[in-house]
Coordinates of C-alpha atoms and ligand atoms in Angstrom, one line a residue:
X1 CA -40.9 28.0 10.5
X2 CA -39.7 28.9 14.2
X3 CA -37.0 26.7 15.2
X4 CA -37.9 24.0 17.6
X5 CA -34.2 23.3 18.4
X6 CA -33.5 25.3 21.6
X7 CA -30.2 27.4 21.7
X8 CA -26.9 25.4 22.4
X9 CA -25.0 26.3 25.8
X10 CA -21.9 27.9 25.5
X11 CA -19.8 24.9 26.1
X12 CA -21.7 23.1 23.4
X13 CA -21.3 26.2 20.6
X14 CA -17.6 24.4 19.2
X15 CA -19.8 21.4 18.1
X16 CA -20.9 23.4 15.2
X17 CA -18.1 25.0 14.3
X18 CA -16.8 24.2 11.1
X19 CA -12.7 23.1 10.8
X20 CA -11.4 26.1 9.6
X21 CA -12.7 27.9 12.8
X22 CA -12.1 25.7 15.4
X23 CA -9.0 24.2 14.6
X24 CA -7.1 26.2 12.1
X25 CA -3.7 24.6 13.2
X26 CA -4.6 21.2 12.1
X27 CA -6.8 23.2 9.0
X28 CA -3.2 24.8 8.4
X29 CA -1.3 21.3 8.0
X30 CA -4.4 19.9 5.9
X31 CA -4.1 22.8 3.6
X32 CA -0.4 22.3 3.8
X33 CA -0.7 18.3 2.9
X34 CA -3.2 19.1 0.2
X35 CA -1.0 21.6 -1.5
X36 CA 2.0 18.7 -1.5
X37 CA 0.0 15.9 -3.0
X38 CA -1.1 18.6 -5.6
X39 CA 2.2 19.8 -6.4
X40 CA 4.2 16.7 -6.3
X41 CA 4.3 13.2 -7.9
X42 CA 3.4 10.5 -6.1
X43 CA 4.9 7.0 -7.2
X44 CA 5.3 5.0 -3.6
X45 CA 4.2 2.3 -4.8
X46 CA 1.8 1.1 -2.1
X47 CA -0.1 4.7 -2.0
X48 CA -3.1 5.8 -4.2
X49 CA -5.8 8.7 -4.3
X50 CA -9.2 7.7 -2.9
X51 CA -12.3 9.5 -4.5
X52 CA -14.7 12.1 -3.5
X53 CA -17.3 9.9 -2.3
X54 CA -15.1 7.3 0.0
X55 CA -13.6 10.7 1.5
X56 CA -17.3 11.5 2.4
X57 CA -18.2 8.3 3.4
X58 CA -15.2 8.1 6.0
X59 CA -16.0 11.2 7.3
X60 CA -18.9 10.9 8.1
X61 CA -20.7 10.8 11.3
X62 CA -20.7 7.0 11.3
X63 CA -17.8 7.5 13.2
X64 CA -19.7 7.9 16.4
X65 CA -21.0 4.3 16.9
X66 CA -19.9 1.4 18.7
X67 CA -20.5 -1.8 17.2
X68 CA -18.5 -4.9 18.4
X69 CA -19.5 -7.9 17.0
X70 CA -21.4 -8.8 13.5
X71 CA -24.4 -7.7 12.3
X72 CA -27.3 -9.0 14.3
X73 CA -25.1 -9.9 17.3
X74 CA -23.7 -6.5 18.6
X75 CA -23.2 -5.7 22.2
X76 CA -24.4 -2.7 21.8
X77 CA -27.9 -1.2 20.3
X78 CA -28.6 1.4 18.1
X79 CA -27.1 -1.1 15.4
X80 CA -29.9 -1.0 12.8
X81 CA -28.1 0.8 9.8
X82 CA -24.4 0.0 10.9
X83 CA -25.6 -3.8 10.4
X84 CA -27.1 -2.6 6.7
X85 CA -23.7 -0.6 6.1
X86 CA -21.3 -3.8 6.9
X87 CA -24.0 -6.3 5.5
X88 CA -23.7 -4.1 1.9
X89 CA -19.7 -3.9 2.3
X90 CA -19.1 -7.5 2.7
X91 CA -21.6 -8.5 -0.3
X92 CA -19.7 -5.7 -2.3
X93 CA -16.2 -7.6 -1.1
X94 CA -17.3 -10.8 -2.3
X95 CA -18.8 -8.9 -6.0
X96 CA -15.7 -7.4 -6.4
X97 CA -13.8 -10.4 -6.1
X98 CA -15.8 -12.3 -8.4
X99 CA -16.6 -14.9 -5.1
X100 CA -19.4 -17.4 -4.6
X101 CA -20.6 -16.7 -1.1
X102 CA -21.3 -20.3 -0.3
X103 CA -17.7 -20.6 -0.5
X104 CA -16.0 -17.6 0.4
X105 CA -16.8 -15.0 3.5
X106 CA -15.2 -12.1 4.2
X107 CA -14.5 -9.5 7.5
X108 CA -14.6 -6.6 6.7
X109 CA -13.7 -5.1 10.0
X110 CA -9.5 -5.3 10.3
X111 CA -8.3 -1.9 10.9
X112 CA -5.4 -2.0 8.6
X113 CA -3.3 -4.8 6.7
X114 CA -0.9 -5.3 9.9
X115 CA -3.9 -5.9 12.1
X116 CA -5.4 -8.0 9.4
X117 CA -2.4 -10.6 8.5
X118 CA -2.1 -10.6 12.5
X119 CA -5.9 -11.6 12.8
X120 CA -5.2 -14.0 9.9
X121 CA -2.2 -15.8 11.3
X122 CA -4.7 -16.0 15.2
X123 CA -7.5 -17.4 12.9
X124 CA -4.8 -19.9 11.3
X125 CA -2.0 -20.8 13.9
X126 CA -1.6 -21.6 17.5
X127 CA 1.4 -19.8 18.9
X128 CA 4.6 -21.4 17.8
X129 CA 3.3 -22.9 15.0
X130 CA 5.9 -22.7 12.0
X131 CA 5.3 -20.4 9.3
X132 CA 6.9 -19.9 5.9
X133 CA 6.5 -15.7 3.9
X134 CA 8.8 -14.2 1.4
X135 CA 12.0 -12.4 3.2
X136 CA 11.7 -8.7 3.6
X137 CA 15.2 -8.0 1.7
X138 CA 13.4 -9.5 -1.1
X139 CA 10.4 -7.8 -1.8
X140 CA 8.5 -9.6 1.7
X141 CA 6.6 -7.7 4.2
X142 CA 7.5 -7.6 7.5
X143 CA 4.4 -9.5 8.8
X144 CA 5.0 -11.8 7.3
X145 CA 7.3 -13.4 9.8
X146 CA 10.3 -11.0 9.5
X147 CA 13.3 -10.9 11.7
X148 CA 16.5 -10.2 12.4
X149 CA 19.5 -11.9 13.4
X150 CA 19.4 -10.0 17.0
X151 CA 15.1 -9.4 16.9
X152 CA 11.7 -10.8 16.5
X153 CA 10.6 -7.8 14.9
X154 CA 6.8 -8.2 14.2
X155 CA 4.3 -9.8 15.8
X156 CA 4.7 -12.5 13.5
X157 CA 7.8 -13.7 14.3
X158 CA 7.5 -12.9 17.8
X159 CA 4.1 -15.4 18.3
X160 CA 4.9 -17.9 15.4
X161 CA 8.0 -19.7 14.7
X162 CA 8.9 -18.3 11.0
X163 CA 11.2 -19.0 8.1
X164 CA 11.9 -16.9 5.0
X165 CA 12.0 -18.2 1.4
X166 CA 13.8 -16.0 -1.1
X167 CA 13.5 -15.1 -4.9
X168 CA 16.3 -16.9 -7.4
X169 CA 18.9 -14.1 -7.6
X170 CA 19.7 -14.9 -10.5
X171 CA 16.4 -14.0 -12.4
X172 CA 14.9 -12.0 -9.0
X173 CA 12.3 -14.3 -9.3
X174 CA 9.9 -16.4 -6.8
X175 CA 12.5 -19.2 -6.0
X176 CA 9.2 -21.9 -6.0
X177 CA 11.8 -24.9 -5.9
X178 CA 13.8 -23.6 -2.9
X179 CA 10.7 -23.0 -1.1
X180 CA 9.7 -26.3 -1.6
X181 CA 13.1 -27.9 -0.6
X182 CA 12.8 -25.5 2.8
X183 CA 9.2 -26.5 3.6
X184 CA 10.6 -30.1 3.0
X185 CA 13.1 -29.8 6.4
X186 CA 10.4 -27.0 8.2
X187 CA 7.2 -28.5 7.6
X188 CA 5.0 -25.0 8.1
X189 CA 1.4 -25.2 8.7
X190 CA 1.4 -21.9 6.9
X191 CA 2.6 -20.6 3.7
X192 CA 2.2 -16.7 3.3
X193 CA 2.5 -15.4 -0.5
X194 CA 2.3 -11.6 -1.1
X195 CA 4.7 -8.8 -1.2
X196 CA 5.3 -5.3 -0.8
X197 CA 8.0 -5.2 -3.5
X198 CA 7.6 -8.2 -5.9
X199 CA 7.1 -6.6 -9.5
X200 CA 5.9 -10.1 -11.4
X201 CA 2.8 -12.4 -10.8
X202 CA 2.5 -15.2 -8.6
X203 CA 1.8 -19.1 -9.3
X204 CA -0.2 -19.8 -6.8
X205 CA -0.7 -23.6 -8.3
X206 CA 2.6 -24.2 -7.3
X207 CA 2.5 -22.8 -3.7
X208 CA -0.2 -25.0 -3.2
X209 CA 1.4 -27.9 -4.2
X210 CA 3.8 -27.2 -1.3
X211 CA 1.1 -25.8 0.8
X212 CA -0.7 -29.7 0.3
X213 CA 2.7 -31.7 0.5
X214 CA 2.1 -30.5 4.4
X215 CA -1.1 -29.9 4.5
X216 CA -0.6 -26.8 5.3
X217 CA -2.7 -23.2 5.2
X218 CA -2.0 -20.8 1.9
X219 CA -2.6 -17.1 2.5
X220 CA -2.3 -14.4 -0.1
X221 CA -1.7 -11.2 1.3
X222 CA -2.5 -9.2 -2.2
X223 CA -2.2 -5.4 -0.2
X224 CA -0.6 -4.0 -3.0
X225 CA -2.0 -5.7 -6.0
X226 CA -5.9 -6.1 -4.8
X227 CA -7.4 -3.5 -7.2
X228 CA -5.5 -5.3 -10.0
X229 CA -6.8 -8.8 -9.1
X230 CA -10.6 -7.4 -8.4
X231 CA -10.2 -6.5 -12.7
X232 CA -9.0 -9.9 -13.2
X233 CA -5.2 -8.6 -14.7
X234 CA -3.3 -10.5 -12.2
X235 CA -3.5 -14.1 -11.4
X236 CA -6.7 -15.1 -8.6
X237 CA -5.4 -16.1 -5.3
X238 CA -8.9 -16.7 -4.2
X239 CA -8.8 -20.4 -6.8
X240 CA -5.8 -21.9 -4.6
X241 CA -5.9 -19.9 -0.8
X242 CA -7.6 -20.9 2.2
X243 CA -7.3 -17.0 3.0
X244 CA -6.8 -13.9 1.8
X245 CA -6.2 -10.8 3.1
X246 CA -5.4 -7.3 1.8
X247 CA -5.2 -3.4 2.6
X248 CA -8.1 -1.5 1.3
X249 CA -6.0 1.5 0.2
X250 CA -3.0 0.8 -2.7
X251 CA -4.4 -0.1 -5.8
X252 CA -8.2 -1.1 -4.7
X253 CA -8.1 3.0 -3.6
X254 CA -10.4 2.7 -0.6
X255 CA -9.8 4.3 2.7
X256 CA -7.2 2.8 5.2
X257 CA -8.1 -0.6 6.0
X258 CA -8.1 -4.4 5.9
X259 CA -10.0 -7.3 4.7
X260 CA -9.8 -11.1 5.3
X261 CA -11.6 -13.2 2.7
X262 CA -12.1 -16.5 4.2
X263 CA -12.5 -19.7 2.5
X264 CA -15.9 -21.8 3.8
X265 CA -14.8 -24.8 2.2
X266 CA -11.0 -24.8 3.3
X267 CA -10.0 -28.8 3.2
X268 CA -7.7 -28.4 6.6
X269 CA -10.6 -26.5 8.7
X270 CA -14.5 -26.2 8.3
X271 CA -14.6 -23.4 10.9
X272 CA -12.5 -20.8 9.4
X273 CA -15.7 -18.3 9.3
X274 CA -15.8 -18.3 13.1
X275 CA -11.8 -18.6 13.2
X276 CA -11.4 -15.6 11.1
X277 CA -14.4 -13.7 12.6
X278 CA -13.1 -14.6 16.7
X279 CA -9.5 -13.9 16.0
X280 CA -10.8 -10.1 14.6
X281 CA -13.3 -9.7 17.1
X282 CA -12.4 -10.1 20.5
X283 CA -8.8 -11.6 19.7
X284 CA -7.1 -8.7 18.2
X285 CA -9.5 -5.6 17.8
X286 CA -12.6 -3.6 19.4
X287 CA -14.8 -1.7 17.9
X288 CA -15.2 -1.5 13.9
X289 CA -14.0 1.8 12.6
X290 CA -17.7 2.2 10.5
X291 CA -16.7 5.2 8.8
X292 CA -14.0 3.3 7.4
X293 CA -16.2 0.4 7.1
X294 CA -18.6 2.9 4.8
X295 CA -15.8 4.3 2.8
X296 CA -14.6 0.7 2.1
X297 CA -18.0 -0.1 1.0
X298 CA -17.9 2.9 -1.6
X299 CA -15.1 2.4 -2.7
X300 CA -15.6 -1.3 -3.3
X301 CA -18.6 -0.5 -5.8
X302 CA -16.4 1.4 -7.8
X303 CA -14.5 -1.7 -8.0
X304 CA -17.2 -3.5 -9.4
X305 CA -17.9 -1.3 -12.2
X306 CA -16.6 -1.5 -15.5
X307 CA -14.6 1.8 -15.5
X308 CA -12.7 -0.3 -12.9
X309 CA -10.9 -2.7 -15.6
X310 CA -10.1 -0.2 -17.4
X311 CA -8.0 1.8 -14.7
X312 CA -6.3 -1.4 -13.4
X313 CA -5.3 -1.9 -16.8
X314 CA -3.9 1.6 -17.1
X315 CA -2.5 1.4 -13.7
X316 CA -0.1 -1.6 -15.5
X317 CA 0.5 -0.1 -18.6
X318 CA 2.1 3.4 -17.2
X319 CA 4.1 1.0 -15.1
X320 CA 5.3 -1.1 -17.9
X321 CA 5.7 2.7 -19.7
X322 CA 7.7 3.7 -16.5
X323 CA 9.7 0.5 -16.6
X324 CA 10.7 1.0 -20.2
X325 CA 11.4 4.7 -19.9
X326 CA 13.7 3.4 -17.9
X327 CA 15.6 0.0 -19.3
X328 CA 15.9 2.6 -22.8
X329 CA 18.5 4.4 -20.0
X330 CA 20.5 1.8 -19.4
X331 CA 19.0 1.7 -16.2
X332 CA 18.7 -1.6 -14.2
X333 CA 15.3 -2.9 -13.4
X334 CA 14.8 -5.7 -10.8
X335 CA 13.2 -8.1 -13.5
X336 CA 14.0 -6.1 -15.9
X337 CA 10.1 -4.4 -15.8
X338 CA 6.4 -5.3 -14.7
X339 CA 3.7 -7.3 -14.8
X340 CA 1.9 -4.6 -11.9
X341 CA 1.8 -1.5 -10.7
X342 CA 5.6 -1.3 -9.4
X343 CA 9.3 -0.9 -10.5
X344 CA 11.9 -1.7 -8.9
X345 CA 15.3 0.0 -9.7
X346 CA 18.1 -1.3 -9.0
X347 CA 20.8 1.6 -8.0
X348 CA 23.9 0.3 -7.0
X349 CA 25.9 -0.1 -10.7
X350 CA 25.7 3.7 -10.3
X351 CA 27.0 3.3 -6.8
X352 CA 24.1 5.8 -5.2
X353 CA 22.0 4.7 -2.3
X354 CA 18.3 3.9 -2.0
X355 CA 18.2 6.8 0.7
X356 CA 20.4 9.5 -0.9
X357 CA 17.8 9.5 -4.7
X358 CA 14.3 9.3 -2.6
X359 CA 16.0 12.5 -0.4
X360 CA 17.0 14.2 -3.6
X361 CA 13.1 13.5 -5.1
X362 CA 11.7 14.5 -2.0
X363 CA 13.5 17.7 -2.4
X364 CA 12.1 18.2 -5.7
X365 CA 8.6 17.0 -5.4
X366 CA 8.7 13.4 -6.5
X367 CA 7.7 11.1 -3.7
X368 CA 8.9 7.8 -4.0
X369 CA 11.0 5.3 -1.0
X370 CA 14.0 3.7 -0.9
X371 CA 13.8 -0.2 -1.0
X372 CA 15.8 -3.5 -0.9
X373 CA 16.6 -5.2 -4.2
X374 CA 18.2 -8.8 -4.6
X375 CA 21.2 -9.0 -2.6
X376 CA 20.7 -6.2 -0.3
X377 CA 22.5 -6.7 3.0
X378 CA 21.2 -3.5 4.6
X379 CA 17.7 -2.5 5.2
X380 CA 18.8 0.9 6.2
X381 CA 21.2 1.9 3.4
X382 CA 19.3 -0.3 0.5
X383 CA 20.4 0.0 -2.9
X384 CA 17.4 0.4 -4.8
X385 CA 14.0 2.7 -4.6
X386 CA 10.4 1.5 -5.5
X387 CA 8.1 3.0 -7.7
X388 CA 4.4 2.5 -8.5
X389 CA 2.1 4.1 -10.7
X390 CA -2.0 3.8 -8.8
X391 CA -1.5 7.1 -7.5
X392 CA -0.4 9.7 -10.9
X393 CA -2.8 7.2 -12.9
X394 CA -5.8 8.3 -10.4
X395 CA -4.5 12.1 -11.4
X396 CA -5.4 10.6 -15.4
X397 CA -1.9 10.2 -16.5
X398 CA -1.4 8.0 -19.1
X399 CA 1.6 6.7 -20.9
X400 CA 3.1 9.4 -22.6
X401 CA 2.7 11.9 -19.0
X402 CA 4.6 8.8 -17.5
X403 CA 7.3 8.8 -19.8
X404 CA 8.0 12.4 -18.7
X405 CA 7.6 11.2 -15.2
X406 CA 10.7 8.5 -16.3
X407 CA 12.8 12.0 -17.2
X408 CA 12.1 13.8 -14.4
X409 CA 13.7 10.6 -12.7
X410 CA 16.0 10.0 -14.9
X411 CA 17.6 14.1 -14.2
X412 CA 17.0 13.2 -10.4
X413 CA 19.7 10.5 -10.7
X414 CA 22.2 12.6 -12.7
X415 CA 21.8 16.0 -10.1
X416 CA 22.2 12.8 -7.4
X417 CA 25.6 12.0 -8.7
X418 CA 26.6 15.5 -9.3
X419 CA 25.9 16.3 -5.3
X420 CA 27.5 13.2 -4.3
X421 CA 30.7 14.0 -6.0
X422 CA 30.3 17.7 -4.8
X423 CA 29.2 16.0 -1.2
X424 CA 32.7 15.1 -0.7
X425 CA 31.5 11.6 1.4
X426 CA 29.4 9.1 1.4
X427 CA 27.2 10.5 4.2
X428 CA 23.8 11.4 4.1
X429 CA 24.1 14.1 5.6
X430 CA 26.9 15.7 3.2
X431 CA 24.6 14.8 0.5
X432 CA 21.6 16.6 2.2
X433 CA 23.9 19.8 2.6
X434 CA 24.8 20.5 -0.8
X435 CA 21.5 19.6 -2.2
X436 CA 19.9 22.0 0.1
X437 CA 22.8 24.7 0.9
X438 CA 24.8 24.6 -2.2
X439 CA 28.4 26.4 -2.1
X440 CA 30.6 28.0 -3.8
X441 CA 31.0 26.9 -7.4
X442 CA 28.8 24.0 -6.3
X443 CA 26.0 23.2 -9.6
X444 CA 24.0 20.8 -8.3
X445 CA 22.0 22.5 -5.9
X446 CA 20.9 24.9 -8.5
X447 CA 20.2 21.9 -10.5
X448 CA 17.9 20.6 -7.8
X449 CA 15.8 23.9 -7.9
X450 CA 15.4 23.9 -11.6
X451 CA 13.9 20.2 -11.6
X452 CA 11.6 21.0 -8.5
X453 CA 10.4 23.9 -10.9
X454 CA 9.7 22.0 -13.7
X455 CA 8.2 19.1 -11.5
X456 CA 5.9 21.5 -9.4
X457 CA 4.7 23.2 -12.9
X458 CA 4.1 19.9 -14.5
X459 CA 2.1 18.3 -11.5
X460 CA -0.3 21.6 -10.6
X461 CA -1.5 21.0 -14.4
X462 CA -3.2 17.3 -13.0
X463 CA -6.5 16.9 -10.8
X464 CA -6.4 15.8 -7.9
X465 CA -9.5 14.0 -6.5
X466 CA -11.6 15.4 -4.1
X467 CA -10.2 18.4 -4.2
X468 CA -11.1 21.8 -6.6
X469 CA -7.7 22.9 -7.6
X470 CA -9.2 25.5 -10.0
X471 CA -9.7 27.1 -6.2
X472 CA -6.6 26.1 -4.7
X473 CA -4.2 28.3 -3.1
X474 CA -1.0 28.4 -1.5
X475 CA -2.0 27.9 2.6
X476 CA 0.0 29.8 5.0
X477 CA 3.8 27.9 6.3
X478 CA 4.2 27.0 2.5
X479 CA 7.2 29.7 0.3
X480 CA 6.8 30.9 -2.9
X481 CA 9.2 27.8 -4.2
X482 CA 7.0 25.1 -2.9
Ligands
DSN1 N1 3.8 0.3 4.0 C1 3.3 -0.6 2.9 C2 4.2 -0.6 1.8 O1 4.8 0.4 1.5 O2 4.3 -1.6 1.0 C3 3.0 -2.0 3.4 O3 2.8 -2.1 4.7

């Protein structure tokens, strides 16, 4: 049949033109980031590996509408399907959470988890209000009120009035009686649970005990453990909160996003559909990203099916594996292990630096961040790293592969004291030097090459989703040792 299409103009012709051809630059670094995450093992804790089909769905040519507002009253037309698409995602929000719909809503439009807790505290707070969220040394997120001696560092402590609570240093855990005591003399009107670094559950019974003794707003913020609670192996926020919010991206494995799950039955406001759904929509965002929107909607169904239990509980297990890998070293664990997908290690009894072991694993292919643990007065020189397991469990590792993971860390410690002796200093930067220079009679840079070997060899015989490795190749910019 003869083409009824017309013939593009020139200036039109780079429409059609597939990545590879009309951008090989950013094709280049693509190729280049693809051949990391397949070589490499990722364990940040709050990172993951979305599927085939959510990579599809978010990019897909969704991305071309305009759709401020909720479905049926947009500003725009041409709305028809992107009201079926957000319609479909929001039921599949409530499904996976197990959620009645008479009493729970959900937006499904925040951008990311920043933009969402900020929209939360908007839907919640008027400015100055006081509000109460774990401290960022210990295992808090920064908006969750966080600042400094000298700065408001975050929105929310910049627009809210904020106070930290702390864990019990002595057991690293929630400190549920101090925060108590605090709320006592501070009388919040919000209480903020969640963290970014917290490796036990939460009792969320007893926050809103405190919460009511105020009558005050509770708010889960359950980023990094949402694809756990959607297969019911962590404790349900959704029972005690007024809302919740969460990224779309750690464990769930989504695209990058937010949510804010909304109670319609909250006892200290009746409105907090239109709160939540105002303070999103004009308050704090435009347009809804609905590529994003259809990739959280895939990714959301594989939530809800029963493969989905079984990964969560995996997700736990290799961390628990990781953990005790670990402890069997002598090693010291904040908590001494997991009840999730994270560790977090406690370096300073071997007197070596949060920064100086994730520069040494980034050297060698194991991707992992420095972190605060209890007693941290620095956030720049911490004394511990976290580790989380969503991400090599998505390549099918199981407990055994992690173990091995646990050694490859375990001779990434040692090569880290070896340099830091050879290093001569403390500094970073004398560290960086040997491990990447070396020097005459100097072991431990050879030591660092070996380990990336036996790394790099280790992680290219794991899958990678979306992605045919059996096709891969090393892309242009990268040597023969990475
Ligand atoms: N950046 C995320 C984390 O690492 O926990 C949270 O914002």
């Amino acid at each position: 049949m003869a083409s009824t299409l017309g013939s593009t103009p020139d200036f039109n012709k780079i429409l059609y033109t597939p990545l590879a051809e009309a951008d090989p630059e950013v094709q280049n670094i693509i190729d280049k980031e693809t051949w990391r995450q397949f070589s490499g093992l990722e364990l940040i804790a709050s990172e993951n590996l979305t599927s085939l089909a959510t990579m599809q769905a978010n990019g897909s040519i969704l991305t071309n509408k305009y759709s401020e507002g909720l479905p049926d009253h947009r500003y725009y037309g041409g709305n028809e399907w992107i009201d079926e698409l957000e319609v479909l995602c929001r039921k599949r929000a409530l499904q996976a959470f197990h959620l009645d719909p008479a009493k729970w809503g959900v937006n499904v439009q925040p951008y990311s988890g920043s933009t969402a807790n900020f929209a939360a505290l908007t839907a919640l707070l008027q400015p100055q209000d006081r509000l109460m969220g774990l401290g960022l040394p210990d295992g808090g997120h920064l908006t969750h009120g966080y600042y400094t001696a000298k700065k408001k560092m975050t929105a929310s402590s910049i627009y809210f009035q904020s106070l930290p609570y702390s864990i019990d240093h002595s057991n690293q855990l929630i400190d549920y009686k101090g925060l108590a005591t605090q709320a006592r003399i501070f009388k919040p009107r919000l209480i903020i649970c969640g963290a970014s670094a917290y490796p036990r559950d939460w009792d969320y019974a007893e926050l809103r005990k405190t919460a009511d003794e105020h009558g005050a707003f509770l708010m889960a913020d359950i980023a990094h453990t949402s694809g756990l609670v959607a297969a019911g192996e962590l404790a349900d926020p959704f029972q005690y909160c007024d809302v919740v919010t969460t990224t779309t991206h750690k464990t769930l494995r989504g695209p990058r996003a937010g949510l804010i799950f909304f109670r319609k039955d909250s006892k200290y406001a009746d409105d907090l559909e239109k709160r939540v759904n105002d303070a999103v929509f004009p308050a704090c965002q435009g347009g809804p990203h609905n590529n994003t929107i259809a990739g959280i909607a895939t990714a959301l169904h594989q939530a809800c099916q029963p493969e989905w239990k079984a990964y969560a509980k995996q997700v736990i297990k290799n961390a628990q594996a990781l953990a005790e890998t670990l402890v069997a070293k002598d090693y010291k664990l904040q908590t001494n292990g997991t009840d999730n997908h994270l560790v977090l290690w406690d370096l300073r009894p071997l007197k070596l630096t949060g920064s100086k072991l994730e520069k040494l694993c980034d050297l060698v292919g194991i991707t992992i961040n420095k972190n605060a643990v209890a007693g941290d007065t620095s956030a720049q020189v911490p004394g511990g790293i976290r580790l989380g397991t969503s991400a090599l469990t998505s390549r099918n590792m199981l407990e055994d592969d992690i173990k091995q993971v646990g050694e490859f860390l375990n001779r990434a410690v040692q090569i880290a004291l070896v340099l830091q002796k050879e290093a001569g200093s403390k500094l970073l930067k004398d560290f960086v030097r040997v491990a990447t220079q070396g020097g005459e009679g100097l072991e431990g840079y050879k030591q660092v090459k070996e380990l990336k070997k036996e790394v790099q060899e280790f992680a290219r015989k794991w899958p990678l989703p979306g992605v045919d490795v059996s096709d891969l190749k090393r892309p242009a910019g990268i040597s023969e040792d990475d």
